[in-house]
PDB file of C-alpha atoms in Angstrom:
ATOM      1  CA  UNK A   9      23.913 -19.171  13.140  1.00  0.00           C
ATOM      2  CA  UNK A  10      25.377 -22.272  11.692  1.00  0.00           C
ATOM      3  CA  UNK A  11      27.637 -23.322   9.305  1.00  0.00           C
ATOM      4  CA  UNK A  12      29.098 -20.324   7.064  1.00  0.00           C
ATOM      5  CA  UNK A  13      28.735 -21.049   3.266  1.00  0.00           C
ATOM      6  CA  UNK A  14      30.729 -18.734   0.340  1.00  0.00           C
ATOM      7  CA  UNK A  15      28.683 -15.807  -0.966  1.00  0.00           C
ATOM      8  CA  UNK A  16      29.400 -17.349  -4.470  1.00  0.00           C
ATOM      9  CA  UNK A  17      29.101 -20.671  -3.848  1.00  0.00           C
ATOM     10  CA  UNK A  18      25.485 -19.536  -2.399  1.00  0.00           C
ATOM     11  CA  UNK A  19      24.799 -17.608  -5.570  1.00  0.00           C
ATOM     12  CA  UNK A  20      25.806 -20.521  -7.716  1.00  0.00           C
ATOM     13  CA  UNK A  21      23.263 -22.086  -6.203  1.00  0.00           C
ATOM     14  CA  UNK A  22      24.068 -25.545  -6.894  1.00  0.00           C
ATOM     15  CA  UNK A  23      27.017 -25.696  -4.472  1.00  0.00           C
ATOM     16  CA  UNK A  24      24.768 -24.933  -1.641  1.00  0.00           C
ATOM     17  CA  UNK A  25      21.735 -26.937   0.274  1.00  0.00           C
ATOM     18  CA  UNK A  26      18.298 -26.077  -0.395  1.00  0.00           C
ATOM     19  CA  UNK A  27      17.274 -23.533   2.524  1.00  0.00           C
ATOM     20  CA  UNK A  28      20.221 -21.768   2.599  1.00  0.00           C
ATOM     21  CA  UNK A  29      19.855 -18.276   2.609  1.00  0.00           C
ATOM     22  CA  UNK A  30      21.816 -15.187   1.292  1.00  0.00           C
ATOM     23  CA  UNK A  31      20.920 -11.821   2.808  1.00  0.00           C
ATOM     24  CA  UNK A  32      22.171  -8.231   4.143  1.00  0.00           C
ATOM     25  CA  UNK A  33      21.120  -7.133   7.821  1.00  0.00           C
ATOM     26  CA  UNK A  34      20.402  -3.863   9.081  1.00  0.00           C
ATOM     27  CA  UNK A  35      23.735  -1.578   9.012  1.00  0.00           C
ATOM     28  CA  UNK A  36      25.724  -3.979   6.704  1.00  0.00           C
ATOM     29  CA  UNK A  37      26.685  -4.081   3.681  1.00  0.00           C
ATOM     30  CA  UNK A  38      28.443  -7.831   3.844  1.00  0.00           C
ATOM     31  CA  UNK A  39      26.038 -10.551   2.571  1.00  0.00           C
ATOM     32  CA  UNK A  40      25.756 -13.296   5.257  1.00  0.00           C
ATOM     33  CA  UNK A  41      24.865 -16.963   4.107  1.00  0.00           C
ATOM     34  CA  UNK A  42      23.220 -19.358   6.609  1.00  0.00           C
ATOM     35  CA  UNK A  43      20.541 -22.140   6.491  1.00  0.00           C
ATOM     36  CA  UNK A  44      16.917 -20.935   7.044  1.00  0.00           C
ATOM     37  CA  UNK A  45      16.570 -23.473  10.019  1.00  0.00           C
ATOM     38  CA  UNK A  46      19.314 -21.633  11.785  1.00  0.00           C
ATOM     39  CA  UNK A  47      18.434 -17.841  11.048  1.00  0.00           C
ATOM     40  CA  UNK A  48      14.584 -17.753  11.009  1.00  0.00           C
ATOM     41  CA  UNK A  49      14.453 -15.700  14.414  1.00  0.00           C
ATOM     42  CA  UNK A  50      16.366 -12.687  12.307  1.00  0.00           C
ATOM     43  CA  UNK A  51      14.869  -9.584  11.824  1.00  0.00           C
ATOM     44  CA  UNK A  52      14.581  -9.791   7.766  1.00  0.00           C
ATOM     45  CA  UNK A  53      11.883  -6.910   8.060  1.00  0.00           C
ATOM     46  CA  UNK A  54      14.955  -4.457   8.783  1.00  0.00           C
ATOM     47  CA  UNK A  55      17.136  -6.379   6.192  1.00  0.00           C
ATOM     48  CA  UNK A  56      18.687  -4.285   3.061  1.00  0.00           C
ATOM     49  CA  UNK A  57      17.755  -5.888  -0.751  1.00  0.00           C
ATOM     50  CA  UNK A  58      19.593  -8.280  -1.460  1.00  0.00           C
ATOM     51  CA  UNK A  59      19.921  -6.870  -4.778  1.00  0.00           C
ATOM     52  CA  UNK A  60      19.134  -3.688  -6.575  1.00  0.00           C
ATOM     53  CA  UNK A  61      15.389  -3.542  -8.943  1.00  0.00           C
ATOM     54  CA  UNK A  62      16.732  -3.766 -12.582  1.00  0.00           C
ATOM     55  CA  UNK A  63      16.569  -0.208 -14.558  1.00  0.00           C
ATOM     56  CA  UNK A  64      17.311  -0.037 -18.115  1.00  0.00           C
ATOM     57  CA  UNK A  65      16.414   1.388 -21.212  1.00  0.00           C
ATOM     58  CA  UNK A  66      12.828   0.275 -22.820  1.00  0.00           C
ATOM     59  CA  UNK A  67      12.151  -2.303 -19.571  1.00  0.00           C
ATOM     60  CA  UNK A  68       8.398  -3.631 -19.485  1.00  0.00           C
ATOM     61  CA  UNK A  69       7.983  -2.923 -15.692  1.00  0.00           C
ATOM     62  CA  UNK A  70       8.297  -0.114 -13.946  1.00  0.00           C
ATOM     63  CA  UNK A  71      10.152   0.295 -10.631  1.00  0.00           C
ATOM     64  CA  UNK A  72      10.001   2.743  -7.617  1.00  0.00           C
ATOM     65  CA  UNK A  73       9.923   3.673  -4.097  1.00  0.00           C
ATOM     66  CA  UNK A  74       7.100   3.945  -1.720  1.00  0.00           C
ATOM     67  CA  UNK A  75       7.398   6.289   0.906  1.00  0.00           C
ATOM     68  CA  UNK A  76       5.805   3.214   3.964  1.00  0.00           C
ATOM     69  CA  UNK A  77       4.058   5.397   6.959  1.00  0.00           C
ATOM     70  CA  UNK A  78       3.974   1.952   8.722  1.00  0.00           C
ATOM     71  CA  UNK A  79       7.872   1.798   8.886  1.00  0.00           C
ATOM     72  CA  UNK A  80       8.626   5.493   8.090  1.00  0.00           C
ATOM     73  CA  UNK A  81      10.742   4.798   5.422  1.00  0.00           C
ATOM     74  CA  UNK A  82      11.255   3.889   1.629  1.00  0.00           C
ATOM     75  CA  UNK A  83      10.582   0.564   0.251  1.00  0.00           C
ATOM     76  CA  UNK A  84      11.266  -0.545  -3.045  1.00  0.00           C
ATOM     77  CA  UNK A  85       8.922  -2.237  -5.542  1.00  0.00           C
ATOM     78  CA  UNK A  86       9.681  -3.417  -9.391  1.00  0.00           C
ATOM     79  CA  UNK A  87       5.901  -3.480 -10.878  1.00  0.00           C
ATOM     80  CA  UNK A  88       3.072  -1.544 -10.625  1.00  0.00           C
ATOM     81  CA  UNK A  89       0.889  -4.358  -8.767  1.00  0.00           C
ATOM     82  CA  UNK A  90       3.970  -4.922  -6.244  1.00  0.00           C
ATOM     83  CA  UNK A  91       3.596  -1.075  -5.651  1.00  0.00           C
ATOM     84  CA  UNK A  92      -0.285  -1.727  -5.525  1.00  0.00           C
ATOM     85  CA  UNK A  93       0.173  -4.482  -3.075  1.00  0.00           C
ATOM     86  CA  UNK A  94       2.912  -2.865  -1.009  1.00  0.00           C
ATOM     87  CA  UNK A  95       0.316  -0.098  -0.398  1.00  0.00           C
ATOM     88  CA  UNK A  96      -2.337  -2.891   0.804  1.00  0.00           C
ATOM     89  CA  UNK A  97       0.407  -4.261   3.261  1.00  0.00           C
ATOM     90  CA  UNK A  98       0.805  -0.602   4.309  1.00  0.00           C
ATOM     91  CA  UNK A  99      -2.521   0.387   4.988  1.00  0.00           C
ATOM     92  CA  UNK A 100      -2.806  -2.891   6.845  1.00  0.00           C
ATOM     93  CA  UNK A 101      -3.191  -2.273  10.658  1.00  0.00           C
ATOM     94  CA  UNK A 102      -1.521  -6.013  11.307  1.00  0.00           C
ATOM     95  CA  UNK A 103       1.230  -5.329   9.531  1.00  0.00           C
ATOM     96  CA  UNK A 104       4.838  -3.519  12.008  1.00  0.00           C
ATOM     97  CA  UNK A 105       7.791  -4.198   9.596  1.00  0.00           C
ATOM     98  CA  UNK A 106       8.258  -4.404   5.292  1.00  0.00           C
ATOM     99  CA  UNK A 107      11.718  -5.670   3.804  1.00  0.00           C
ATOM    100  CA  UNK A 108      11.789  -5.775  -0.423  1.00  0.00           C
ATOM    101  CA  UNK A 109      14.270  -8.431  -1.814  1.00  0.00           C
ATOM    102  CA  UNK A 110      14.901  -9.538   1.786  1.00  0.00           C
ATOM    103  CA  UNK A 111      16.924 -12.697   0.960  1.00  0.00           C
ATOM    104  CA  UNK A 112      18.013 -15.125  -1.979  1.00  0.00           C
ATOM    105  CA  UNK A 113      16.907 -18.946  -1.116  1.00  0.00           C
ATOM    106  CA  UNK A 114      18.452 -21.802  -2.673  1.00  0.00           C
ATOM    107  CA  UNK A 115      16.055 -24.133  -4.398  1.00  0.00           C
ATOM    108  CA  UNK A 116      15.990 -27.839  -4.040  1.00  0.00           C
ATOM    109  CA  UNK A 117      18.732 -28.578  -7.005  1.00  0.00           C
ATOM    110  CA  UNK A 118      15.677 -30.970  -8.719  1.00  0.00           C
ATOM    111  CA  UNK A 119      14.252 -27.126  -9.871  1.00  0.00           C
ATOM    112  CA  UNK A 120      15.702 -25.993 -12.865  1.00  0.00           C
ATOM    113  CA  UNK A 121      15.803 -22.701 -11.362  1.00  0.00           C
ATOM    114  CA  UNK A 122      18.338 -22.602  -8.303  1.00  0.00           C
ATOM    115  CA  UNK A 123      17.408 -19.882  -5.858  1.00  0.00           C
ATOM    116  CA  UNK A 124      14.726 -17.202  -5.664  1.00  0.00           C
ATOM    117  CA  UNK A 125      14.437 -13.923  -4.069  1.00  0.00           C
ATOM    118  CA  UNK A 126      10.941 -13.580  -2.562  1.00  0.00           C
ATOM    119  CA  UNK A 127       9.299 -10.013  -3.301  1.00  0.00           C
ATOM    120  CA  UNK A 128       8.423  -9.010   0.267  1.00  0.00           C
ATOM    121  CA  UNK A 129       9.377  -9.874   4.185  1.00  0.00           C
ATOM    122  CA  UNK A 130       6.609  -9.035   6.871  1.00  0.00           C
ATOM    123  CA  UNK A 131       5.924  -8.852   9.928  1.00  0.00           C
ATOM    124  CA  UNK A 132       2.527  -8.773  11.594  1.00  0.00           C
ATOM    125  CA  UNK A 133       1.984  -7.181  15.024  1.00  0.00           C
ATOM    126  CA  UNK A 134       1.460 -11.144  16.606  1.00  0.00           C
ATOM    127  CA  UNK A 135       4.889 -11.438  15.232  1.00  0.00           C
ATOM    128  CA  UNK A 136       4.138 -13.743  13.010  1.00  0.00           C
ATOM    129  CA  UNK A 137       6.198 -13.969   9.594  1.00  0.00           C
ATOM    130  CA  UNK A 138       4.965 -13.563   5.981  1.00  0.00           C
ATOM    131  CA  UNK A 139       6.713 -14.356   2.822  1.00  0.00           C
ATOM    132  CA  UNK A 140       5.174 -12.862  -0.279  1.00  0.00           C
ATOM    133  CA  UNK A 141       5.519 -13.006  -3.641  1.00  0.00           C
ATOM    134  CA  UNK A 142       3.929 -10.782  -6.320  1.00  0.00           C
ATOM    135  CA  UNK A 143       2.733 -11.877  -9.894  1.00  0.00           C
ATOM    136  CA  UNK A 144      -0.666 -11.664 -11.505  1.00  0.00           C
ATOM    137  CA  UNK A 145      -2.390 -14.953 -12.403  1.00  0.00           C
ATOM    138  CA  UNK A 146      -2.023 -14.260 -15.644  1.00  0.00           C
ATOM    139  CA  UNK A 147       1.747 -14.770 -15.883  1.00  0.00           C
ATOM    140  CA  UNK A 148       2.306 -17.838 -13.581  1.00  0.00           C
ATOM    141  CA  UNK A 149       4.023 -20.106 -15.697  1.00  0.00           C
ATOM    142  CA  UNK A 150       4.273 -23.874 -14.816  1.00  0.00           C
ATOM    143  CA  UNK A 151       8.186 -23.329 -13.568  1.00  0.00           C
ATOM    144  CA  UNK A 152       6.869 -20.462 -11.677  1.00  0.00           C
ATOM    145  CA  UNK A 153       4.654 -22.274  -9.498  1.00  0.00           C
ATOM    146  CA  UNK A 154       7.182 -24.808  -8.881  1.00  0.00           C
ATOM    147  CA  UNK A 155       9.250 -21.988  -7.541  1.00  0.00           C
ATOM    148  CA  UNK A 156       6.383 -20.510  -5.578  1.00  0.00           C
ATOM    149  CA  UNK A 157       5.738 -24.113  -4.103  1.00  0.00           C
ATOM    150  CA  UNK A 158       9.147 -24.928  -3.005  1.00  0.00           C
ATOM    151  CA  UNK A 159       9.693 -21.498  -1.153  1.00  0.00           C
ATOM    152  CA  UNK A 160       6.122 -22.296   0.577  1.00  0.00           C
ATOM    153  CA  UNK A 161       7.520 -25.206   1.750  1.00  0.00           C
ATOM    154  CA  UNK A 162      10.730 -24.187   2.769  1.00  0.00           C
ATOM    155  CA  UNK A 163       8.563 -21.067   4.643  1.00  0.00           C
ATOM    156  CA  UNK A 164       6.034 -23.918   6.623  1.00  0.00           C
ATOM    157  CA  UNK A 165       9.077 -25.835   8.001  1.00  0.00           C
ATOM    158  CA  UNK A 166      10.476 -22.722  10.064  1.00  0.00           C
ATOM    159  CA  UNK A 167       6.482 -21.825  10.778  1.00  0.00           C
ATOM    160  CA  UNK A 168       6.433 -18.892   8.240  1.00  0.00           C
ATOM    161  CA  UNK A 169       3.440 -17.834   5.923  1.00  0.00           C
ATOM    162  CA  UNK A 170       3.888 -17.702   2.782  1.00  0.00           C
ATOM    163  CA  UNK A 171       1.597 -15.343   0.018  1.00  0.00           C
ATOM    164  CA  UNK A 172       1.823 -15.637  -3.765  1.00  0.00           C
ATOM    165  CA  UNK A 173      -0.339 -12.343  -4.663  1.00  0.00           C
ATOM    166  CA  UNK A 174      -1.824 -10.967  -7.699  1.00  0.00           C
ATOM    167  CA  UNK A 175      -3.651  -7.935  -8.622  1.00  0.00           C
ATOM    168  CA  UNK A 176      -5.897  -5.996  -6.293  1.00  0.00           C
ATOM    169  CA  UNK A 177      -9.679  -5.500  -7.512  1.00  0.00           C
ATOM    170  CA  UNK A 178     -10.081  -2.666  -9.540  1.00  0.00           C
ATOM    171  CA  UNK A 179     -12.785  -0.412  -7.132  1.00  0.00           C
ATOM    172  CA  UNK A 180     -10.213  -1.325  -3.541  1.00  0.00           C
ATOM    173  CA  UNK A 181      -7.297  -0.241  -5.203  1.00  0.00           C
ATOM    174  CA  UNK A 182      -8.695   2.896  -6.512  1.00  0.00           C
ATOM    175  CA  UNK A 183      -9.843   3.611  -3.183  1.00  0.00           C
ATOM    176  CA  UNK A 184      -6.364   2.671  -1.220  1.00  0.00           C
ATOM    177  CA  UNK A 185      -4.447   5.028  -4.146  1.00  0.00           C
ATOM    178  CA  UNK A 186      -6.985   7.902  -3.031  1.00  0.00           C
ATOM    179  CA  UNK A 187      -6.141   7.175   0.664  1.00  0.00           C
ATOM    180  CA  UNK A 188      -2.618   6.821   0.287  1.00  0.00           C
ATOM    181  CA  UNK A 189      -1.950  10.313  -0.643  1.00  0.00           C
ATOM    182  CA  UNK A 190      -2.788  11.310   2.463  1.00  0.00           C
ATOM    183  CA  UNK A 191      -0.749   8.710   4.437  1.00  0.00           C
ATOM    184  CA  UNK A 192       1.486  10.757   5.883  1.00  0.00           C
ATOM    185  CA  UNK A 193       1.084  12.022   9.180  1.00  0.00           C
ATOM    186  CA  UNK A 194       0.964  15.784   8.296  1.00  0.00           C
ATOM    187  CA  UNK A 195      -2.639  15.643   7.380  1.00  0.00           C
ATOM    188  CA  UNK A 196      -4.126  15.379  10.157  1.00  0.00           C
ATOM    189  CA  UNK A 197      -5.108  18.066  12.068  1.00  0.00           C
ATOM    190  CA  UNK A 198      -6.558  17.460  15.270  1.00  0.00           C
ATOM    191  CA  UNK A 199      -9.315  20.635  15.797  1.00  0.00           C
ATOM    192  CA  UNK A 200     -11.465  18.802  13.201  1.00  0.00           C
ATOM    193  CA  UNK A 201      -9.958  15.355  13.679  1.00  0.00           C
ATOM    194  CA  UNK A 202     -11.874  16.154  17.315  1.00  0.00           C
ATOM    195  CA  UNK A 203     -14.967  17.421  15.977  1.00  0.00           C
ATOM    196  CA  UNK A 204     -15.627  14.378  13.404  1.00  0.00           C
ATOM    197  CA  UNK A 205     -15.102  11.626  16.462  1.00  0.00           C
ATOM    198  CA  UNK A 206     -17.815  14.208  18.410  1.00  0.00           C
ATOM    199  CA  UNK A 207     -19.957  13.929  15.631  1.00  0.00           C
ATOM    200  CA  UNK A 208     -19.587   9.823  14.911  1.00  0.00           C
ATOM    201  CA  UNK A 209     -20.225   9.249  18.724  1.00  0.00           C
ATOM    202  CA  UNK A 210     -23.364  11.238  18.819  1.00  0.00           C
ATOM    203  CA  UNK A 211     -25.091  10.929  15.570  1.00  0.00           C
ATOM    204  CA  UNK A 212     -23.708   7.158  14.322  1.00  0.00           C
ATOM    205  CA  UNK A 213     -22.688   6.470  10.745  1.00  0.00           C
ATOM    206  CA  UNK A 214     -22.668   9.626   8.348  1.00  0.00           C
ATOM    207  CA  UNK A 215     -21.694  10.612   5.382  1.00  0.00           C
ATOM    208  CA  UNK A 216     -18.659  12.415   3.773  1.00  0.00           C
ATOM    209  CA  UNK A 217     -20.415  15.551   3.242  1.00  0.00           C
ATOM    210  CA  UNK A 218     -22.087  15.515   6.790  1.00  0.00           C
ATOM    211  CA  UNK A 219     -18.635  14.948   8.753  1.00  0.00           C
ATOM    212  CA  UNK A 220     -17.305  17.571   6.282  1.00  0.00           C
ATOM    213  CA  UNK A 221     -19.900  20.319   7.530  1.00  0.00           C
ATOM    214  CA  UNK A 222     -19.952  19.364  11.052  1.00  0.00           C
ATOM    215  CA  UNK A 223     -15.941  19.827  11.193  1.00  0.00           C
ATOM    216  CA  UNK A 224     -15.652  23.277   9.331  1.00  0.00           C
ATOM    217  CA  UNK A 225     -14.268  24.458   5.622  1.00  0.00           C
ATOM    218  CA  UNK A 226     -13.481  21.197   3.309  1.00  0.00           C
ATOM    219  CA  UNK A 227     -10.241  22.154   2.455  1.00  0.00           C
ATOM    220  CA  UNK A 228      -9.103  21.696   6.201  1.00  0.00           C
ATOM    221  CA  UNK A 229     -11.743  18.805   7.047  1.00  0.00           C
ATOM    222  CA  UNK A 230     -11.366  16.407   4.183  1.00  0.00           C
ATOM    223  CA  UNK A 231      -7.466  15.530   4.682  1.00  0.00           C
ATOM    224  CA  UNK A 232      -8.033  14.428   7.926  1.00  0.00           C
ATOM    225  CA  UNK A 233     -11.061  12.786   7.473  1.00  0.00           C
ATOM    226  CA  UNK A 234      -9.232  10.995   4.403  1.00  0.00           C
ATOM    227  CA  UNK A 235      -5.915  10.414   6.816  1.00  0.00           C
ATOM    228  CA  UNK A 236      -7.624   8.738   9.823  1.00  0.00           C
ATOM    229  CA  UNK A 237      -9.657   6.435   7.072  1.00  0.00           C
ATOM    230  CA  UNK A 238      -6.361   5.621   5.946  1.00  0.00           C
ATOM    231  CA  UNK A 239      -5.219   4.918   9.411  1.00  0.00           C
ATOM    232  CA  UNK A 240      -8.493   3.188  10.159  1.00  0.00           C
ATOM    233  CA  UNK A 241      -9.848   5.074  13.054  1.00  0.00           C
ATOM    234  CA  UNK A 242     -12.958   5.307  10.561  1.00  0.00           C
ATOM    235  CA  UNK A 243     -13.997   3.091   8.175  1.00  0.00           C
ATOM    236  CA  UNK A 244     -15.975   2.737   5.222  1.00  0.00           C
ATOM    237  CA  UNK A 245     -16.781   0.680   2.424  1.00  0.00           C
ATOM    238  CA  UNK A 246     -13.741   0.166   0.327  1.00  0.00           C
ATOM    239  CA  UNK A 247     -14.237  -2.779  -1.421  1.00  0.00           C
ATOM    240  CA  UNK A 248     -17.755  -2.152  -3.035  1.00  0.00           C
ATOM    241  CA  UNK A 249     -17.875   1.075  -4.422  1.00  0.00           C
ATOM    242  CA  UNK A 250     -15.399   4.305  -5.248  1.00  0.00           C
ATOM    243  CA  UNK A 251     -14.783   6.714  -2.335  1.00  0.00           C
ATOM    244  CA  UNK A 252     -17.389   9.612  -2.995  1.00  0.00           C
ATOM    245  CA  UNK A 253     -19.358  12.024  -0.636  1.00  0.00           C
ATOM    246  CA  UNK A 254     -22.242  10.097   0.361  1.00  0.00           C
ATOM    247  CA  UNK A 255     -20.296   7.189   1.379  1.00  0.00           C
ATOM    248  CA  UNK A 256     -21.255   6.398   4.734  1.00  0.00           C
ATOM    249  CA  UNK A 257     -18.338   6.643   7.751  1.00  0.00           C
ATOM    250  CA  UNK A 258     -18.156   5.386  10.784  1.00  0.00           C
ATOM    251  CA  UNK A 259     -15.722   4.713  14.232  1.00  0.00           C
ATOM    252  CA  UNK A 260     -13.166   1.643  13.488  1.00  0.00           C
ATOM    253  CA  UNK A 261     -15.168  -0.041  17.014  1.00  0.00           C
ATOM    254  CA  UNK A 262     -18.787   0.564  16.151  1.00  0.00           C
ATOM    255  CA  UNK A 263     -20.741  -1.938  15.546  1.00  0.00           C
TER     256      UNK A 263
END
């Protein structure tokens, strides 16, 4: 994996290269340094956080742990729009694997700020890599960016993707926070899950209410019907307007 470098040498920053990485795999607790050219090909979507989300008295954010129904597990997120965006990367069909606080990276030493742990590690069902970081717009400082930059760069010359995101519109994530509650796998019951795909084939696109009534009593129908839009077997407008009962459903594969 190449050359081994001193967990505080790697911390300091400074006494390391620029691409070298600090990080925890799966089942250890040991933080292993190495240079990104060398360790790419790891696994970081299994890796443990590299360090622990800050918690104190009378902090600004907020931090937390999403229960992930891609990866069965918790993940941990330090803001409310990394929670909001975790959720989007969870409801996202693409995405197989979710890390928080994967690794620390050491910075060219021309930054004034040495190394930088990237919010998220993912990986998409092609296999492909993603890097992601999470701040709104509004508080991307000029330093910032130069961080965000040199961690892109670093990403493109082991053929990663990196992401710098912000906050989700207002009417999707309102939508995806609906859905999620009914992300886990216990909602869905099959009798009516049955009945709504019979009723989508037949008839085409329908509405809420319709699917509701052709799949029995609501309190039974709509957590499924909410679950598999969450899973995306159906689909609907997410993006456009708020979740209600005449929005119109349909089959993930219709056209």
């Amino acid at each position: 994996m190449g050359r081994s470098i001193a967990a505080s040498d790697a911390l300091a920053g400074h006494h390391a290269p620029a691409g070298t990485l600090l990080f925890r795999e799966q089942f250890t607790s040991a933080p292993t340094t190495s240079q990104l050219a060398d360790c790419w090909m790891i696994p970081f979507e299994h890796a443990q956080p590299i360090r622990a989300p800050a918690a104190f008295k009378g902090q600004r954010n907020f931090a937390g742990l999403w229960w992930c129904a891609t990866i069965q597990r918790h993940i941990g997120f330090e803001s409310w729009c990394e929670r909001d965006q975790l959720m989007r990367l969870d409801f996202d069909p693409d995405v197989v694997g979710i890390s928080s606080q994967p690794f620390r990276i050491i910075l060219p030493a021309s930054l004034p700020q040495h190394s930088h742990v990237p919010d998220y590690f993912v990986r998409r069902f092609d296999g492909s890599a993603v890097l992601i970081d999470i701040r709104p717009d509004s508080r991307v400082k000029p330093a910032d960016q130069e961080v965000f930059e040199a961690t892109a760069r670093l990403c493109a010359s082991v053929g990663w993707t990196y992401q710098r995101l912000g906050e989700l519109p207002s009417i999707y994530r309102a939508n995806l926070r609906w859905l999620a509650g009914y992300r886990h796998p216990r909602c869905l019951r099959e009798a009516p899950a049955a009945l709504m795909r019979k009723h989508l084939m037949s008839s085409g696109p329908s509405s809420v209410s319709e699917l509701t009534i052709a799949a029995g009593e609501s309190v039974i129908v709509l957590p499924t019907l909410f679950h598999m839009l969450w899973t995306q077997e159906f689909v609907t407008d997410l993006e456009g307007r708020l979740l209600q009962f005449d929005a119109a459903v349909q089959l993930r594969d219709s056209p």
